[in-house]
PDB file of C-alpha atoms in Angstrom:
ATOM      1  CA  MET Z   1     -24.257  25.063   5.092  1.00 68.00           C
ATOM      2  CA  ALA Z   2     -20.791  26.568   4.687  1.00 83.00           C
ATOM      3  CA  LEU Z   3     -19.349  23.095   4.166  1.00 82.00           C
ATOM      4  CA  VAL Z   4     -21.765  22.402   1.316  1.00 78.00           C
ATOM      5  CA  ALA Z   5     -20.980  25.776  -0.274  1.00 83.00           C
ATOM      6  CA  GLY Z   6     -17.268  25.033  -0.023  1.00 83.00           C
ATOM      7  CA  MET Z   7     -17.732  21.624  -1.603  1.00 80.00           C
ATOM      8  CA  TYR Z   8     -19.747  23.127  -4.471  1.00 79.00           C
ATOM      9  CA  GLY Z   9     -16.971  25.666  -5.016  1.00 81.00           C
ATOM     10  CA  LEU Z  10     -14.386  22.876  -5.110  1.00 80.00           C
ATOM     11  CA  PHE Z  11     -16.537  20.866  -7.491  1.00 80.00           C
ATOM     12  CA  MET Z  12     -16.941  23.854  -9.809  1.00 80.00           C
ATOM     13  CA  LEU Z  13     -13.170  24.268  -9.973  1.00 79.00           C
ATOM     14  CA  LEU Z  14     -12.692  20.579 -10.708  1.00 78.00           C
ATOM     15  CA  GLN Z  15     -15.513  19.970 -13.208  1.00 80.00           C
ATOM     16  CA  GLY Z  16     -13.026  19.956 -16.092  1.00 81.00           C
ATOM     17  CA  PHE Z  17     -13.178  23.594 -17.204  1.00 81.00           C
ATOM     18  CA  MET Z  18     -10.420  25.161 -15.101  1.00 82.00           C
ATOM     19  CA  LEU Z  19      -8.338  21.991 -14.978  1.00 82.00           C
ATOM     20  CA  VAL Z  20      -8.764  19.029 -17.280  1.00 86.00           C
ATOM     21  CA  PRO Z  21      -9.090  15.683 -15.493  1.00 86.00           C
ATOM     22  CA  SER Z  22      -5.536  14.571 -16.331  1.00 87.00           C
ATOM     23  CA  GLU Z  23      -4.206  17.617 -14.409  1.00 87.00           C
ATOM     24  CA  PHE Z  24      -6.056  16.807 -11.166  1.00 85.00           C
ATOM     25  CA  PRO Z  25      -3.986  15.708  -8.195  1.00 85.00           C
ATOM     26  CA  ASN Z  26      -4.457  11.985  -7.565  1.00 87.00           C
ATOM     27  CA  TRP Z  27      -6.191  12.555  -4.252  1.00 89.00           C
ATOM     28  CA  LEU Z  28      -8.871  14.769  -5.905  1.00 82.00           C
ATOM     29  CA  ARG Z  29      -9.823  12.609  -8.891  1.00 83.00           C
ATOM     30  CA  TRP Z  30     -13.015  11.477  -7.127  1.00 85.00           C
ATOM     31  CA  SER Z  31     -14.379  15.030  -7.227  1.00 83.00           C
ATOM     32  CA  TYR Z  32     -14.712  14.974 -11.032  1.00 84.00           C
ATOM     33  CA  ASN Z  33     -17.282  12.167 -10.922  1.00 85.00           C
ATOM     34  CA  CYS Z  34     -18.952  13.386  -7.756  1.00 85.00           C
ATOM     35  CA  ALA Z  35     -19.855  16.907  -8.894  1.00 84.00           C
ATOM     36  CA  PHE Z  36     -23.132  17.417 -10.726  1.00 87.00           C
ATOM     37  CA  HIS Z  37     -21.539  20.409 -12.496  1.00 87.00           C
ATOM     38  CA  THR Z  38     -19.379  17.970 -14.452  1.00 89.00           C
ATOM     39  CA  TYR Z  39     -22.330  16.218 -16.069  1.00 92.00           C
ATOM     40  CA  ALA Z  40     -24.148  19.416 -17.009  1.00 91.00           C
ATOM     41  CA  TRP Z  41     -20.996  20.998 -18.433  1.00 90.00           C
ATOM     42  CA  ARG Z  42     -19.963  17.919 -20.417  1.00 91.00           C
ATOM     43  CA  SER Z  43     -23.414  17.617 -21.973  1.00 92.00           C
ATOM     44  CA  PHE Z  44     -23.427  21.315 -22.831  1.00 92.00           C
ATOM     45  CA  MET Z  45     -19.980  21.073 -24.440  1.00 91.00           C
ATOM     46  CA  MET Z  46     -20.977  17.998 -26.442  1.00 92.00           C
ATOM     47  CA  THR Z  47     -24.134  19.741 -27.664  1.00 91.00           C
ATOM     48  CA  GLU Z  48     -22.229  22.900 -28.563  1.00 90.00           C
ATOM     49  CA  PHE Z  49     -19.089  21.458 -30.143  1.00 90.00           C
ATOM     50  CA  GLY Z  50     -20.015  17.914 -31.211  1.00 86.00           C
ATOM     51  CA  GLY Z  51     -21.381  16.954 -34.591  1.00 82.00           C
ATOM     52  CA  GLY Z  52     -18.717  18.225 -36.968  1.00 82.00           C
ATOM     53  CA  VAL Z  53     -18.637  21.913 -36.046  1.00 84.00           C
ATOM     54  CA  THR Z  54     -15.768  23.749 -37.753  1.00 86.00           C
ATOM     55  CA  PHE Z  55     -14.139  27.099 -37.062  1.00 86.00           C
ATOM     56  CA  SER Z  56     -12.442  28.762 -40.028  1.00 79.00           C
ATOM     57  CA  ASP Z  57     -10.810  31.516 -37.966  1.00 84.00           C
ATOM     58  CA  SER Z  58      -9.128  29.313 -35.331  1.00 81.00           C
ATOM     59  CA  PRO Z  59      -5.863  27.639 -36.342  1.00 84.00           C
ATOM     60  CA  GLN Z  60      -5.350  26.049 -32.879  1.00 86.00           C
ATOM     61  CA  LEU Z  61      -8.806  24.427 -32.697  1.00 85.00           C
ATOM     62  CA  PRO Z  62     -10.225  24.121 -36.230  1.00 89.00           C
ATOM     63  CA  THR Z  63     -13.047  21.710 -35.294  1.00 88.00           C
ATOM     64  CA  GLY Z  64     -15.426  21.172 -32.412  1.00 88.00           C
ATOM     65  CA  GLN Z  65     -13.924  17.717 -31.881  1.00 89.00           C
ATOM     66  CA  ASP Z  66     -10.562  19.387 -31.213  1.00 89.00           C
ATOM     67  CA  VAL Z  67     -12.189  21.520 -28.514  1.00 88.00           C
ATOM     68  CA  LEU Z  68     -13.678  18.408 -26.912  1.00 90.00           C
ATOM     69  CA  GLU Z  69     -10.302  16.651 -27.009  1.00 90.00           C
ATOM     70  CA  VAL Z  70      -8.591  19.604 -25.294  1.00 89.00           C
ATOM     71  CA  TYR Z  71     -11.085  19.332 -22.428  1.00 90.00           C
ATOM     72  CA  GLU Z  72     -10.844  15.492 -22.460  1.00 89.00           C
ATOM     73  CA  ILE Z  73     -14.582  14.976 -23.006  1.00 89.00           C
ATOM     74  CA  GLU Z  74     -14.679  13.454 -26.477  1.00 85.00           C
ATOM     75  CA  ASP Z  75     -16.611  10.348 -25.353  1.00 86.00           C
ATOM     76  CA  VAL Z  76     -19.615  11.803 -23.515  1.00 88.00           C
ATOM     77  CA  ASN Z  77     -22.884   9.900 -23.287  1.00 91.00           C
ATOM     78  CA  ARG Z  78     -25.490  12.644 -22.911  1.00 91.00           C
ATOM     79  CA  PHE Z  79     -28.225  10.208 -21.898  1.00 94.00           C
ATOM     80  CA  HIS Z  80     -26.080   8.907 -19.024  1.00 94.00           C
ATOM     81  CA  ASP Z  81     -25.229  12.451 -17.946  1.00 94.00           C
ATOM     82  CA  CYS Z  82     -28.922  13.438 -17.975  1.00 94.00           C
ATOM     83  CA  MET Z  83     -29.818  10.390 -15.875  1.00 96.00           C
ATOM     84  CA  VAL Z  84     -27.121  11.301 -13.344  1.00 94.00           C
ATOM     85  CA  LEU Z  85     -28.495  14.861 -13.180  1.00 94.00           C
ATOM     86  CA  LEU Z  86     -32.035  13.533 -12.668  1.00 96.00           C
ATOM     87  CA  GLY Z  87     -30.699  11.321  -9.880  1.00 96.00           C
ATOM     88  CA  TYR Z  88     -29.058  14.318  -8.239  1.00 92.00           C
ATOM     89  CA  ALA Z  89     -32.311  16.279  -8.491  1.00 93.00           C
ATOM     90  CA  GLY Z  90     -34.214  13.398  -6.887  1.00 96.00           C
ATOM     91  CA  ILE Z  91     -31.719  13.121  -4.040  1.00 93.00           C
ATOM     92  CA  ILE Z  92     -31.824  16.872  -3.397  1.00 90.00           C
ATOM     93  CA  HIS Z  93     -35.636  16.864  -3.376  1.00 95.00           C
ATOM     94  CA  LEU Z  94     -35.722  13.874  -1.041  1.00 96.00           C
ATOM     95  CA  CYS Z  95     -33.255  15.503   1.366  1.00 93.00           C
ATOM     96  CA  SER Z  96     -35.250  18.749   1.298  1.00 93.00           C
ATOM     97  CA  PHE Z  97     -38.456  16.857   2.013  1.00 96.00           C
ATOM     98  CA  ILE Z  98     -36.884  15.052   4.962  1.00 96.00           C
ATOM     99  CA  VAL Z  99     -35.504  18.276   6.455  1.00 94.00           C
ATOM    100  CA  LEU Z 100     -38.810  20.106   6.039  1.00 95.00           C
ATOM    101  CA  SER Z 101     -40.762  17.177   7.500  1.00 96.00           C
ATOM    102  CA  LEU Z 102     -38.495  17.015  10.534  1.00 95.00           C
ATOM    103  CA  LYS Z 103     -38.767  20.768  11.072  1.00 94.00           C
ATOM    104  CA  TYR Z 104     -42.560  20.580  10.760  1.00 94.00           C
ATOM    105  CA  MET Z 105     -42.806  17.730  13.269  1.00 93.00           C
ATOM    106  CA  LYS Z 106     -40.505  19.564  15.696  1.00 91.00           C
ATOM    107  CA  SER Z 107     -42.520  22.788  15.447  1.00 90.00           C
ATOM    108  CA  LYS Z 108     -45.795  20.863  15.837  1.00 87.00           C
ATOM    109  CA  LYS Z 109     -44.418  19.162  18.942  1.00 86.00           C
ATOM    110  CA  ASN Z 110     -43.246  22.495  20.399  1.00 85.00           C
ATOM    111  CA  ASN Z 111     -46.626  24.119  19.712  1.00 81.00           C
ATOM    112  CA  SER Z 112     -48.558  21.279  21.331  1.00 80.00           C
ATOM    113  CA  ALA Z 113     -46.263  21.346  24.394  1.00 75.00           C
ATOM    114  CA  ALA Z 114     -46.796  25.091  24.767  1.00 71.00           C
ATOM    115  CA  ASN Z 115     -50.595  24.696  24.837  1.00 66.00           C
TER     116      ASN Z 115
END
């Protein structure tokens, strides 16, 4: 459980918000595509800043496209990202079902052995 929590923490750091993908060490580039946080965050950013959004009070980033370019996510396919997230949800549900089924069978076996 602690290993999974540590991996999620690593993935959250390397989703592209704290460090953009070009700043990742070579040996950690795989984590960008592996983390489900990446796909949710990219889709959110595209929804929020895509489509010609402009900011009159920001000289550094006058348009939403500039914000997306800073974070290196100017070519996001939201449909693909949503499908990846649905796949992650399916895998998590399947793993949960397997664990719960195994625990149920083990407890049923222990209860029948005790009687």
